[in-house]
mmCIF file of C-alpha atoms in Angstrom:
data_model
loop_
_atom_site.group_PDB
_atom_site.id
_atom_site.type_symbol
_atom_site.label_atom_id
_atom_site.label_comp_id
_atom_site.label_asym_id
_atom_site.label_seq_id
_atom_site.Cartn_x
_atom_site.Cartn_y
_atom_site.Cartn_z
ATOM 1 C CA MET A 5 148.922 -29.325 54.058
ATOM 2 C CA THR A 6 149.715 -30.717 50.503
ATOM 3 C CA PRO A 7 147.030 -30.992 48.128
ATOM 4 C CA THR A 8 145.822 -34.728 47.349
ATOM 5 C CA LEU A 9 143.848 -36.620 44.590
ATOM 6 C CA PRO A 10 141.102 -38.977 45.169
ATOM 7 C CA PRO A 11 142.737 -42.501 46.005
ATOM 8 C CA SER A 12 140.804 -43.709 42.831
ATOM 9 C CA ALA A 13 142.380 -41.006 40.516
ATOM 10 C CA VAL A 14 145.959 -41.545 42.111
ATOM 11 C CA SER A 15 145.748 -45.184 41.298
ATOM 12 C CA THR A 16 144.546 -44.715 37.778
ATOM 13 C CA THR A 17 147.013 -42.537 36.932
ATOM 14 C CA ALA A 18 149.896 -44.374 38.467
ATOM 15 C CA SER A 19 148.991 -47.260 36.450
ATOM 16 C CA LEU A 20 149.626 -45.301 33.281
ATOM 17 C CA LEU A 21 153.094 -44.153 33.961
ATOM 18 C CA PRO A 22 156.684 -45.671 34.297
ATOM 19 C CA PRO A 23 157.956 -46.067 37.918
ATOM 20 C CA ASP A 24 158.734 -42.776 39.623
ATOM 21 C CA ASP A 25 162.271 -41.506 40.001
ATOM 22 C CA ALA A 26 163.195 -41.528 43.779
ATOM 23 C CA TYR A 27 163.041 -38.158 44.372
ATOM 24 C CA ARG A 28 159.826 -37.093 42.237
ATOM 25 C CA LYS A 29 157.300 -36.979 44.790
ATOM 26 C CA VAL A 30 159.681 -34.811 46.923
ATOM 27 C CA LEU A 31 160.371 -32.219 44.173
ATOM 28 C CA HIS A 32 156.665 -32.422 43.288
ATOM 29 C CA ASN A 33 155.420 -31.406 46.748
ATOM 30 C CA GLU A 34 158.509 -28.828 47.453
ATOM 31 C CA VAL A 35 155.631 -26.149 46.088
ATOM 32 C CA HIS A 36 153.662 -26.804 48.693
ATOM 33 C CA ALA A 37 156.002 -27.185 51.417
ATOM 34 C CA ARG A 38 155.703 -23.719 53.010
ATOM 35 C CA PRO A 39 152.282 -22.376 52.363
ATOM 36 C CA THR A 40 151.489 -18.577 52.833
ATOM 37 C CA ALA A 41 149.610 -17.786 56.303
ATOM 38 C CA ARG A 42 146.196 -16.450 56.242
ATOM 39 C CA ILE A 43 146.170 -13.444 58.587
ATOM 40 C CA ARG A 44 142.856 -11.250 59.398
ATOM 41 C CA LEU A 45 143.502 -8.012 60.788
ATOM 42 C CA PRO A 46 144.155 -6.342 62.998
ATOM 43 C CA ALA A 47 146.903 -9.008 64.056
ATOM 44 C CA LEU A 48 149.997 -9.128 65.781
ATOM 45 C CA VAL A 49 152.634 -11.420 64.457
ATOM 46 C CA VAL A 50 155.818 -12.235 67.020
ATOM 47 C CA TYR A 51 158.684 -13.191 64.813
ATOM 48 C CA VAL A 52 161.954 -14.951 66.011
ATOM 49 C CA ALA A 53 164.674 -16.423 63.600
ATOM 50 C CA VAL A 54 167.506 -18.184 65.414
ATOM 51 C CA LEU A 55 170.771 -19.806 63.965
ATOM 52 C CA ASN A 56 170.218 -23.678 64.120
ATOM 53 C CA ASP A 57 174.033 -24.640 64.101
ATOM 54 C CA GLY A 58 174.324 -27.467 66.274
ATOM 55 C CA ILE A 59 170.473 -27.445 67.151
ATOM 56 C CA SER A 60 168.998 -30.789 66.224
ATOM 57 C CA ARG A 61 165.601 -31.100 64.776
ATOM 58 C CA GLU A 62 164.666 -33.510 67.960
ATOM 59 C CA GLN A 63 165.748 -30.286 70.472
ATOM 60 C CA GLU A 64 163.131 -27.875 68.377
ATOM 61 C CA CYS A 65 160.573 -30.951 68.604
ATOM 62 C CA GLU A 66 160.928 -31.020 72.300
ATOM 63 C CA HIS A 67 160.788 -27.166 72.525
ATOM 64 C CA LEU A 68 157.517 -27.247 70.617
ATOM 65 C CA ARG A 69 155.905 -29.942 72.607
ATOM 66 C CA ARG A 70 155.977 -27.218 75.417
ATOM 67 C CA LEU A 71 152.873 -25.516 73.592
ATOM 68 C CA PRO A 72 149.687 -26.296 74.896
ATOM 69 C CA GLY A 73 148.257 -29.696 73.792
ATOM 70 C CA GLN A 74 151.345 -30.607 71.839
ATOM 71 C CA SER A 75 153.067 -33.325 74.004
ATOM 72 C CA ALA A 76 152.625 -35.814 71.477
ATOM 73 C CA LEU A 77 154.442 -34.149 68.849
ATOM 74 C CA THR A 78 157.016 -36.495 67.361
ATOM 75 C CA PRO A 79 160.270 -35.370 65.159
ATOM 76 C CA GLU A 80 158.606 -37.215 62.386
ATOM 77 C CA GLN A 81 155.968 -34.576 61.945
ATOM 78 C CA LEU A 82 158.860 -31.973 61.403
ATOM 79 C CA ALA A 83 160.586 -33.821 59.109
ATOM 80 C CA GLY A 84 159.065 -31.509 55.982
ATOM 81 C CA ASN A 85 160.843 -28.785 57.892
ATOM 82 C CA PHE A 86 157.400 -26.661 58.225
ATOM 83 C CA LEU A 87 154.774 -27.357 60.770
ATOM 84 C CA ARG A 88 151.988 -24.819 61.779
ATOM 85 C CA ILE A 89 150.001 -25.341 65.142
ATOM 86 C CA ARG A 90 146.577 -24.084 65.630
ATOM 87 C CA LEU A 91 146.026 -23.251 69.192
ATOM 88 C CA ASP A 92 143.150 -21.388 70.915
ATOM 89 C CA GLY A 93 143.041 -18.106 69.376
ATOM 90 C CA TYR A 94 146.495 -17.838 68.019
ATOM 91 C CA THR A 95 148.863 -19.623 65.265
ATOM 92 C CA VAL A 96 152.380 -21.124 65.688
ATOM 93 C CA LYS A 97 154.544 -21.655 62.941
ATOM 94 C CA TRP A 98 157.952 -23.479 62.552
ATOM 95 C CA GLU A 99 160.083 -23.591 59.553
ATOM 96 C CA ARG A 100 163.776 -24.854 59.750
ATOM 97 C CA HIS A 101 166.042 -23.760 56.826
ATOM 98 C CA THR A 102 169.690 -24.625 55.999
ATOM 99 C CA GLU A 103 171.381 -22.321 58.525
ATOM 100 C CA PHE A 104 168.183 -20.959 60.637
ATOM 101 C CA THR A 105 164.960 -21.416 62.087
ATOM 102 C CA ARG A 106 161.813 -19.235 62.065
ATOM 103 C CA TYR A 107 158.988 -19.014 64.607
ATOM 104 C CA SER A 108 155.963 -17.222 64.095
ATOM 105 C CA ILE A 109 153.274 -16.452 66.525
ATOM 106 C CA VAL A 110 150.340 -14.975 64.614
ATOM 107 C CA GLN A 111 147.768 -13.370 67.388
ATOM 108 C CA PRO A 112 145.094 -10.937 67.633
ATOM 109 C CA LEU A 113 146.117 -7.313 68.097
ATOM 110 C CA PRO A 114 145.794 -6.030 71.304
ATOM 111 C CA ASP A 115 143.436 -2.873 71.851
ATOM 112 C CA ASN A 116 146.281 -0.391 72.812
ATOM 113 C CA ALA A 117 148.080 -1.237 69.378
ATOM 114 C CA VAL A 118 145.633 -0.041 66.787
ATOM 115 C CA LEU A 119 146.705 2.733 64.635
ATOM 116 C CA GLY A 120 147.087 6.042 66.391
ATOM 117 C CA ALA A 121 148.501 4.491 69.638
ATOM 118 C CA SER A 122 151.813 6.110 70.750
ATOM 119 C CA ASN A 123 154.504 3.616 70.870
ATOM 120 C CA PRO A 124 152.077 0.570 72.303
ATOM 121 C CA ASP A 125 153.913 -1.923 74.981
ATOM 122 C CA LEU A 126 153.138 -5.064 73.080
ATOM 123 C CA LEU A 127 155.175 -7.779 75.321
ATOM 124 C CA PRO A 128 151.998 -7.963 78.118
ATOM 125 C CA ALA A 129 149.676 -9.124 75.487
ATOM 126 C CA LEU A 130 151.831 -11.903 74.162
ATOM 127 C CA VAL A 131 150.281 -15.169 74.236
ATOM 128 C CA VAL A 132 153.019 -17.316 74.713
ATOM 129 C CA ALA A 133 154.870 -17.305 77.840
ATOM 130 C CA PRO A 134 157.961 -15.194 77.689
ATOM 131 C CA ASP A 135 160.244 -18.174 79.107
ATOM 132 C CA TRP A 136 159.040 -20.041 75.917
ATOM 133 C CA LEU A 137 160.335 -17.359 73.636
ATOM 134 C CA ARG A 138 163.536 -16.910 75.409
ATOM 135 C CA GLU A 139 164.231 -20.697 75.379
ATOM 136 C CA ILE A 140 163.715 -21.460 71.901
ATOM 137 C CA PRO A 141 166.956 -23.600 70.730
ATOM 138 C CA GLY A 142 169.545 -21.083 68.881
ATOM 139 C CA ARG A 143 171.034 -17.847 68.751
ATOM 140 C CA THR A 144 168.697 -15.108 67.548
ATOM 141 C CA ILE A 145 169.487 -13.433 64.380
ATOM 142 C CA ALA A 146 166.332 -11.426 63.781
ATOM 143 C CA ALA A 147 163.050 -10.717 66.067
ATOM 144 C CA ILE A 148 160.463 -8.571 64.985
ATOM 145 C CA MET A 149 156.985 -7.559 66.071
ATOM 146 C CA LEU A 150 154.804 -6.830 62.782
ATOM 147 C CA ALA A 151 151.555 -5.187 63.561
ATOM 148 C CA MET A 152 148.904 -5.510 60.845
ATOM 149 C CA VAL A 153 146.298 -2.911 61.477
ATOM 150 C CA TYR A 154 143.238 -1.048 59.216
ATOM 151 C CA GLY A 155 143.280 2.365 58.077
ATOM 152 C CA ASP A 156 142.780 5.000 55.494
ATOM 153 C CA LEU A 157 145.403 5.194 52.746
ATOM 154 C CA GLU A 158 143.591 7.997 51.189
ATOM 155 C CA THR A 159 144.620 10.208 53.748
ATOM 156 C CA SER A 160 148.387 9.822 53.347
ATOM 157 C CA ASP A 161 149.595 12.682 55.322
ATOM 158 C CA ASP A 162 147.705 11.928 58.670
ATOM 159 C CA THR A 163 147.990 8.043 58.262
ATOM 160 C CA LEU A 164 151.767 8.440 57.886
ATOM 161 C CA ALA A 165 151.724 10.701 60.936
ATOM 162 C CA LYS A 166 149.851 8.068 63.048
ATOM 163 C CA ALA A 167 152.557 5.591 61.873
ATOM 164 C CA LYS A 168 155.545 7.681 63.014
ATOM 165 C CA VAL A 169 153.714 8.112 66.726
ATOM 166 C CA TRP A 170 152.900 4.228 66.672
ATOM 167 C CA LEU A 171 156.406 3.492 66.241
ATOM 168 C CA GLY A 172 157.697 6.095 68.936
ATOM 169 C CA ASP A 173 157.913 9.033 66.743
ATOM 170 C CA THR A 174 161.346 8.006 65.098
ATOM 171 C CA PRO A 175 162.476 8.741 61.646
ATOM 172 C CA VAL A 176 160.743 6.032 59.538
ATOM 173 C CA LEU A 177 160.958 4.614 56.407
ATOM 174 C CA ALA A 178 157.498 3.982 54.312
ATOM 175 C CA SER A 179 156.386 1.974 50.846
ATOM 176 C CA VAL A 180 153.247 1.724 49.318
ATOM 177 C CA LEU A 181 152.979 -2.182 48.566
ATOM 178 C CA GLY A 182 151.485 -3.581 45.279
ATOM 179 C CA GLN A 183 150.557 -1.869 41.863
ATOM 180 C CA ASN A 184 147.322 -1.497 42.874
ATOM 181 C CA GLY A 185 148.558 0.253 46.674
ATOM 182 C CA HIS A 186 146.779 -2.196 48.652
ATOM 183 C CA SER A 187 148.803 -1.665 51.675
ATOM 184 C CA TRP A 188 151.694 0.216 53.413
ATOM 185 C CA ALA A 189 154.397 -1.022 55.359
ATOM 186 C CA VAL A 190 156.370 1.069 57.770
ATOM 187 C CA SER A 191 159.646 0.638 59.923
ATOM 188 C CA ASP A 192 162.436 2.414 61.571
ATOM 189 C CA PHE A 193 164.642 -0.908 61.806
ATOM 190 C CA LEU A 194 165.843 0.110 65.134
ATOM 191 C CA LEU A 195 166.328 -2.456 67.927
ATOM 192 C CA ARG A 196 164.378 -1.845 71.062
ATOM 193 C CA PRO A 197 165.269 -2.466 74.512
ATOM 194 C CA ASP A 198 163.158 -5.564 74.601
ATOM 195 C CA GLY A 199 165.396 -6.962 71.483
ATOM 196 C CA PHE A 200 162.819 -6.632 68.961
ATOM 197 C CA GLU A 201 162.474 -4.760 65.527
ATOM 198 C CA ARG A 202 159.123 -3.128 65.078
ATOM 199 C CA MET A 203 157.206 -2.786 61.586
ATOM 200 C CA LEU A 204 153.726 -1.659 60.846
ATOM 201 C CA VAL A 205 151.356 -2.522 57.844
ATOM 202 C CA VAL A 206 148.503 -0.292 57.294
ATOM 203 C CA ALA A 207 145.706 -1.747 55.085
ATOM 204 C CA PRO A 208 142.268 -1.024 53.997
ATOM 205 C CA ALA A 209 139.105 -3.011 55.631
ATOM 206 C CA ASP A 210 139.069 -5.202 52.030
ATOM 207 C CA ILE A 211 142.553 -6.855 52.281
ATOM 208 C CA THR A 212 142.024 -10.562 51.972
ATOM 209 C CA ALA A 213 143.734 -12.408 54.583
ATOM 210 C CA THR A 214 145.866 -14.133 51.952
ATOM 211 C CA ARG A 215 147.007 -10.977 50.860
ATOM 212 C CA ALA A 216 147.771 -10.002 54.353
ATOM 213 C CA GLY A 217 149.466 -13.230 54.757
ATOM 214 C CA ARG A 218 151.992 -12.838 51.943
ATOM 215 C CA VAL A 219 152.722 -9.148 52.506
ATOM 216 C CA SER A 220 153.849 -10.442 56.360
ATOM 217 C CA GLN A 221 155.745 -13.345 54.867
ATOM 218 C CA ARG A 222 157.564 -10.950 52.312
ATOM 219 C CA LEU A 223 158.570 -8.265 55.068
ATOM 220 C CA LEU A 224 159.628 -10.694 57.577
ATOM 221 C CA GLU A 225 161.776 -12.835 54.950
ATOM 222 C CA LEU A 226 163.471 -9.696 53.662
ATOM 223 C CA GLU A 227 164.926 -8.668 56.807
ATOM 224 C CA THR A 228 165.847 -12.013 57.835
ATOM 225 C CA TYR A 229 167.855 -12.644 54.537
ATOM 226 C CA ARG A 230 169.378 -8.986 55.012
ATOM 227 C CA LEU A 231 170.571 -9.825 58.084
ATOM 228 C CA MET A 232 171.725 -13.419 56.757
ATOM 229 C CA ALA A 233 173.402 -11.743 53.986
ATOM 230 C CA LEU A 234 175.360 -9.376 56.339
ATOM 231 C CA ARG A 235 177.023 -12.153 58.176
ATOM 232 C CA GLY A 236 179.559 -12.549 55.838
ATOM 233 C CA LEU A 237 180.466 -8.877 56.591
ATOM 234 C CA PRO A 238 182.515 -9.281 59.668
ATOM 235 C CA VAL A 239 184.368 -12.143 57.982
ATOM 236 C CA ALA A 240 185.688 -10.173 55.309
ATOM 237 C CA LYS A 241 186.650 -7.387 57.759
ATOM 238 C CA GLN A 242 188.559 -10.336 59.654
ATOM 239 C CA LEU A 243 190.012 -11.580 56.746
ATOM 240 C CA GLY A 244 191.264 -8.026 55.374
ATOM 241 C CA PRO A 245 194.604 -7.915 57.417
ATOM 242 C CA MET A 246 195.673 -11.684 56.659
ATOM 243 C CA LEU A 247 195.052 -10.931 53.188
ATOM 244 C CA THR A 248 196.938 -7.971 53.116
ATOM 245 C CA GLN A 249 200.145 -9.790 55.118
ATOM 246 C CA SER A 250 199.684 -12.788 52.875
ATOM 247 C CA GLU A 251 199.812 -10.690 49.688
ATOM 248 C CA ASN A 252 202.928 -8.966 50.963
ATOM 249 C CA ALA A 253 204.843 -12.231 51.591
ATOM 250 C CA LEU A 254 204.110 -13.520 48.016
ATOM 251 C CA ALA A 255 205.326 -10.232 46.319
ATOM 252 C CA ASP A 256 208.632 -11.084 48.701
ATOM 253 C CA ILE A 257 208.738 -14.485 47.417
ATOM 254 C CA MET A 258 208.438 -13.429 43.765
ATOM 255 C CA ALA A 259 211.070 -10.870 44.269
ATOM 256 C CA SER A 260 213.445 -13.513 45.496
ATOM 257 C CA LEU A 261 212.598 -15.841 42.730
ATOM 258 C CA GLU A 262 213.328 -13.120 40.120
ATOM 259 C CA ASN A 263 216.766 -11.860 42.011
ATOM 260 C CA LYS A 264 217.554 -15.648 43.064
ATOM 261 C CA ALA A 265 218.166 -13.782 46.581
ATOM 262 C CA ALA A 266 217.385 -17.210 48.583
ATOM 263 C CA ALA A 267 217.951 -20.658 48.318
ATOM 264 C CA ASP A 268 215.072 -22.824 46.482
ATOM 265 C CA GLN A 269 214.198 -24.839 49.739
ATOM 266 C CA GLU A 270 214.005 -21.795 51.879
ATOM 267 C CA LEU A 271 211.586 -20.097 49.114
ATOM 268 C CA LEU A 272 209.657 -23.680 49.012
ATOM 269 C CA ASP A 273 209.319 -23.852 52.674
ATOM 270 C CA THR A 274 207.975 -20.335 52.985
ATOM 271 C CA LEU A 275 205.522 -20.838 49.756
ATOM 272 C CA VAL A 276 204.226 -24.130 51.692
ATOM 273 C CA SER A 277 203.428 -22.291 54.583
ATOM 274 C CA LEU A 278 201.824 -19.412 52.690
ATOM 275 C CA ALA A 279 199.657 -21.793 50.673
ATOM 276 C CA ALA A 280 198.638 -23.543 53.612
ATOM 277 C CA ARG A 281 197.346 -20.383 55.250
ATOM 278 C CA VAL A 282 195.343 -19.136 52.071
ATOM 279 C CA GLU A 283 193.919 -22.454 51.634
ATOM 280 C CA ARG A 284 192.476 -22.864 55.097
ATOM 281 C CA ALA A 285 191.060 -19.389 54.893
ATOM 282 C CA THR A 286 189.256 -20.224 51.339
ATOM 283 C CA ALA A 287 187.824 -23.662 53.143
ATOM 284 C CA GLU A 288 186.783 -21.919 56.290
ATOM 285 C CA HIS A 289 185.035 -19.012 54.461
ATOM 286 C CA VAL A 290 184.106 -20.042 50.838
ATOM 287 C CA TYR A 291 180.467 -21.191 52.146
ATOM 288 C CA ARG A 292 179.857 -17.991 53.920
ATOM 289 C CA PHE A 293 180.501 -15.999 50.627
ATOM 290 C CA ALA A 294 178.347 -18.116 48.598
ATOM 291 C CA ALA A 295 175.725 -18.023 51.143
ATOM 292 C CA THR A 296 176.051 -14.074 51.176
ATOM 293 C CA ARG A 297 175.707 -14.037 47.648
ATOM 294 C CA ALA A 298 172.817 -16.070 47.936
ATOM 295 C CA TYR A 299 170.944 -14.496 50.443
ATOM 296 C CA ASP A 300 171.467 -11.185 48.786
ATOM 297 C CA GLY A 301 170.021 -12.555 45.532
ATOM 298 C CA LEU A 302 166.943 -13.166 47.637
ATOM 299 C CA VAL A 303 166.785 -9.720 49.464
ATOM 300 C CA ALA A 304 166.612 -8.294 45.827
ATOM 301 C CA GLN A 305 163.803 -10.788 44.752
ATOM 302 C CA ARG A 306 161.709 -9.991 48.073
ATOM 303 C CA ILE A 307 162.104 -6.240 47.294
ATOM 304 C CA THR A 308 160.927 -6.872 43.507
ATOM 305 C CA GLU A 309 157.766 -8.799 44.854
ATOM 306 C CA LEU A 310 157.000 -5.845 47.279
ATOM 307 C CA ARG A 311 156.315 -3.673 44.201
ATOM 308 C CA GLU A 312 157.055 -0.651 45.976
ATOM 309 C CA LYS A 313 155.808 3.130 45.405
ATOM 310 C CA ALA A 314 157.673 6.099 47.228
ATOM 311 C CA ILE A 315 155.472 7.859 49.814
ATOM 312 C CA PRO A 316 156.381 11.694 49.896
ATOM 313 C CA GLY A 317 158.490 12.446 52.766
ATOM 314 C CA THR A 318 159.997 9.159 52.987
ATOM 315 C CA GLN A 319 162.119 6.601 51.729
ATOM 316 C CA THR A 320 161.221 3.427 50.614
ATOM 317 C CA ILE A 321 162.174 0.068 52.601
ATOM 318 C CA GLY A 322 164.027 -1.205 49.261
ATOM 319 C CA ASP A 323 165.769 1.870 48.688
ATOM 320 C CA PHE A 324 167.174 1.812 52.217
ATOM 321 C CA MET A 325 168.104 -1.742 52.126
ATOM 322 C CA GLN A 326 169.688 -1.470 48.804
ATOM 323 C CA ARG A 327 171.752 1.482 49.750
ATOM 324 C CA ARG A 328 172.983 0.498 52.856
ATOM 325 C CA LEU A 329 173.377 -3.475 52.165
ATOM 326 C CA SER A 330 175.232 -2.770 49.074
ATOM 327 C CA PRO A 331 178.515 -1.342 50.246
ATOM 328 C CA ALA A 332 178.346 -4.391 52.554
ATOM 329 C CA ILE A 333 177.848 -6.687 49.630
ATOM 330 C CA ALA A 334 180.393 -5.125 47.914
ATOM 331 C CA THR A 335 183.111 -5.400 50.280
ATOM 332 C CA VAL A 336 182.123 -9.315 50.906
ATOM 333 C CA ALA A 337 182.398 -10.023 47.155
ATOM 334 C CA ALA A 338 185.713 -7.848 46.805
ATOM 335 C CA THR A 339 187.204 -9.964 49.849
ATOM 336 C CA ALA A 340 186.019 -13.388 48.159
ATOM 337 C CA GLN A 341 187.543 -12.301 45.074
ATOM 338 C CA ARG A 342 190.945 -11.164 46.450
ATOM 339 C CA LEU A 343 191.377 -14.541 48.178
ATOM 340 C CA ALA A 344 190.427 -16.437 45.287
ATOM 341 C CA SER A 345 193.010 -14.313 43.288
ATOM 342 C CA LEU A 346 195.454 -14.660 46.315
ATOM 343 C CA SER A 347 195.184 -18.595 45.933
ATOM 344 C CA GLU A 348 195.499 -18.460 41.880
ATOM 345 C CA ARG A 349 198.625 -16.582 42.449
ATOM 346 C CA VAL A 350 200.333 -18.755 45.275
ATOM 347 C CA ALA A 351 199.674 -21.548 42.715
ATOM 348 C CA ARG A 352 201.424 -19.920 39.901
ATOM 349 C CA THR A 353 204.152 -18.967 42.045
ATOM 350 C CA SER A 354 204.533 -22.813 43.291
ATOM 351 C CA ALA A 355 204.288 -23.701 39.447
ATOM 352 C CA LEU A 356 207.439 -21.663 38.672
ATOM 353 C CA LEU A 357 209.105 -22.576 41.666
ATOM 354 C CA ARG A 358 208.674 -26.075 40.963
ATOM 355 C CA THR A 359 209.851 -25.491 37.474
ATOM 356 C CA ARG A 360 212.873 -23.796 38.865
ATOM 357 C CA VAL A 361 213.772 -26.485 41.162
ATOM 358 C CA ASP A 362 213.083 -29.321 38.518
ATOM 359 C CA ILE A 363 215.551 -27.450 36.073
ATOM 360 C CA ALA A 364 218.098 -27.380 38.785
ATOM 361 C CA THR A 365 217.497 -31.067 39.573
ATOM 362 C CA GLU A 366 218.036 -31.735 36.425
ATOM 363 C CA VAL A 367 221.109 -30.084 35.941
ATOM 364 C CA GLN A 368 222.678 -31.648 39.025
ATOM 365 C CA ASN A 369 221.616 -35.101 37.855
ATOM 366 C CA GLN A 370 223.175 -34.295 34.390
ATOM 367 C CA GLN A 371 226.655 -33.204 35.896
ATOM 368 C CA LEU A 372 226.503 -36.427 38.022
ATOM 369 C CA LEU A 373 226.014 -38.623 35.073
ATOM 370 C CA GLU A 374 229.147 -36.824 33.471
ATOM 371 C CA LYS A 375 230.902 -37.511 36.740
ATOM 372 C CA LEU A 376 230.005 -41.248 36.450
ATOM 373 C CA THR A 377 230.827 -41.314 32.845
ATOM 374 C CA ARG A 378 234.132 -39.804 33.149
ATOM 375 C CA GLY A 379 234.720 -42.217 36.215
ATOM 376 C CA GLN A 380 233.890 -45.224 34.147
ATOM 377 C CA GLU A 381 236.357 -43.959 31.412
ATOM 378 C CA LEU A 382 239.062 -43.434 33.911
ATOM 379 C CA GLN A 383 238.391 -47.225 35.644
ATOM 380 C CA LEU A 384 238.456 -48.557 31.898
ATOM 381 C CA ARG A 385 241.817 -46.764 31.531
ATOM 382 C CA LEU A 386 243.274 -48.061 34.415
ATOM 383 C CA GLN A 387 242.015 -51.523 33.516
ATOM 384 C CA ALA A 388 243.906 -51.399 30.285
ATOM 385 C CA THR A 389 246.804 -50.207 31.783
ATOM 386 C CA VAL A 390 246.914 -52.667 34.467
ATOM 387 C CA GLU A 391 246.270 -55.441 31.897
ATOM 388 C CA GLY A 392 249.177 -54.294 29.447
ATOM 389 C CA LEU A 393 251.344 -53.851 32.735
ATOM 390 C CA SER A 394 250.338 -57.986 33.367
ATOM 391 C CA ILE A 395 251.015 -59.084 29.697
ATOM 392 C CA ALA A 396 254.322 -57.141 29.929
ATOM 393 C CA ALA A 397 255.338 -58.922 33.204
ATOM 394 C CA ILE A 398 254.304 -62.305 32.171
ATOM 395 C CA SER A 399 256.251 -61.653 28.928
#
């Protein structure tokens, strides 16, 4: 909820100022648009992020109406792209972004899932119907079950061992979070048969609900932005063969230009076809490449905000992500640069060919003018001859 001032204060302040810019209130309230959740431990956060391409806000509103007591929900209530619904013992949060929508269910952690449990079964404890999760409009890009539990961070070896058992005794990544080490984050980043990843946050009993909410938000956003950044990788791999073929075709055109091995019209037709192919690829994928750069920047920002420290014997979550994500981002960046460079070279080649065609046209025009001039001179001589003969005949 956006903080508000008493009506008297608002009217008094407004009367002292010039008229508001049309976007002033929207821009001002943006900082309050997505308030951090307050999470009391122990808790389970069931998180699903779906791509919302082709999914309207009305469709998402219709789905949210299926929650208990929400039949009167209207699309206007979703206009701010954020909604938190407090229900009996749990909370549902809806957030719509440009490319994806996030659903978060914060509920009590089941008794069988506390620290020390072995790979606990979390699905039976869901407070929302499985059909409700399954029928969320969109296509899943991220799904995470984040358990937040109490634990003793002083006995690091014992706590880490319990965290590994909780995750199913798989190789894990673990980080101490915050400058004062207020909590641990542990995960194996594996997709389980139920389609969810699992993360575990271990914190002492004195952690505040606000801090727990911030930790949850950063971890969930970190994984979501990582996956969104990687969406540019399949596109880059798909473009690779086309770029190689186009670069070779451009090299052949340049060689023909240099050696004058082909007619200008033939070269022009080939170049126009190549330019169309390159510009189409640019138009189709420039947004995805730009989005990859933006999401990668958000990943780096979230890693910085976690202020991680290493736990002996494990790799931090940030190091893992940077090492695994960096090559993919570099591939996308190289492909984007390669496409842009190819487009520039095609443009330069087009300019060269146009120059040659223009020169050839100018030469042809000059030759035509010379022919016309010679023809006119011949016509004048003939006319003079005819006139001379006519005079002679008359005489």
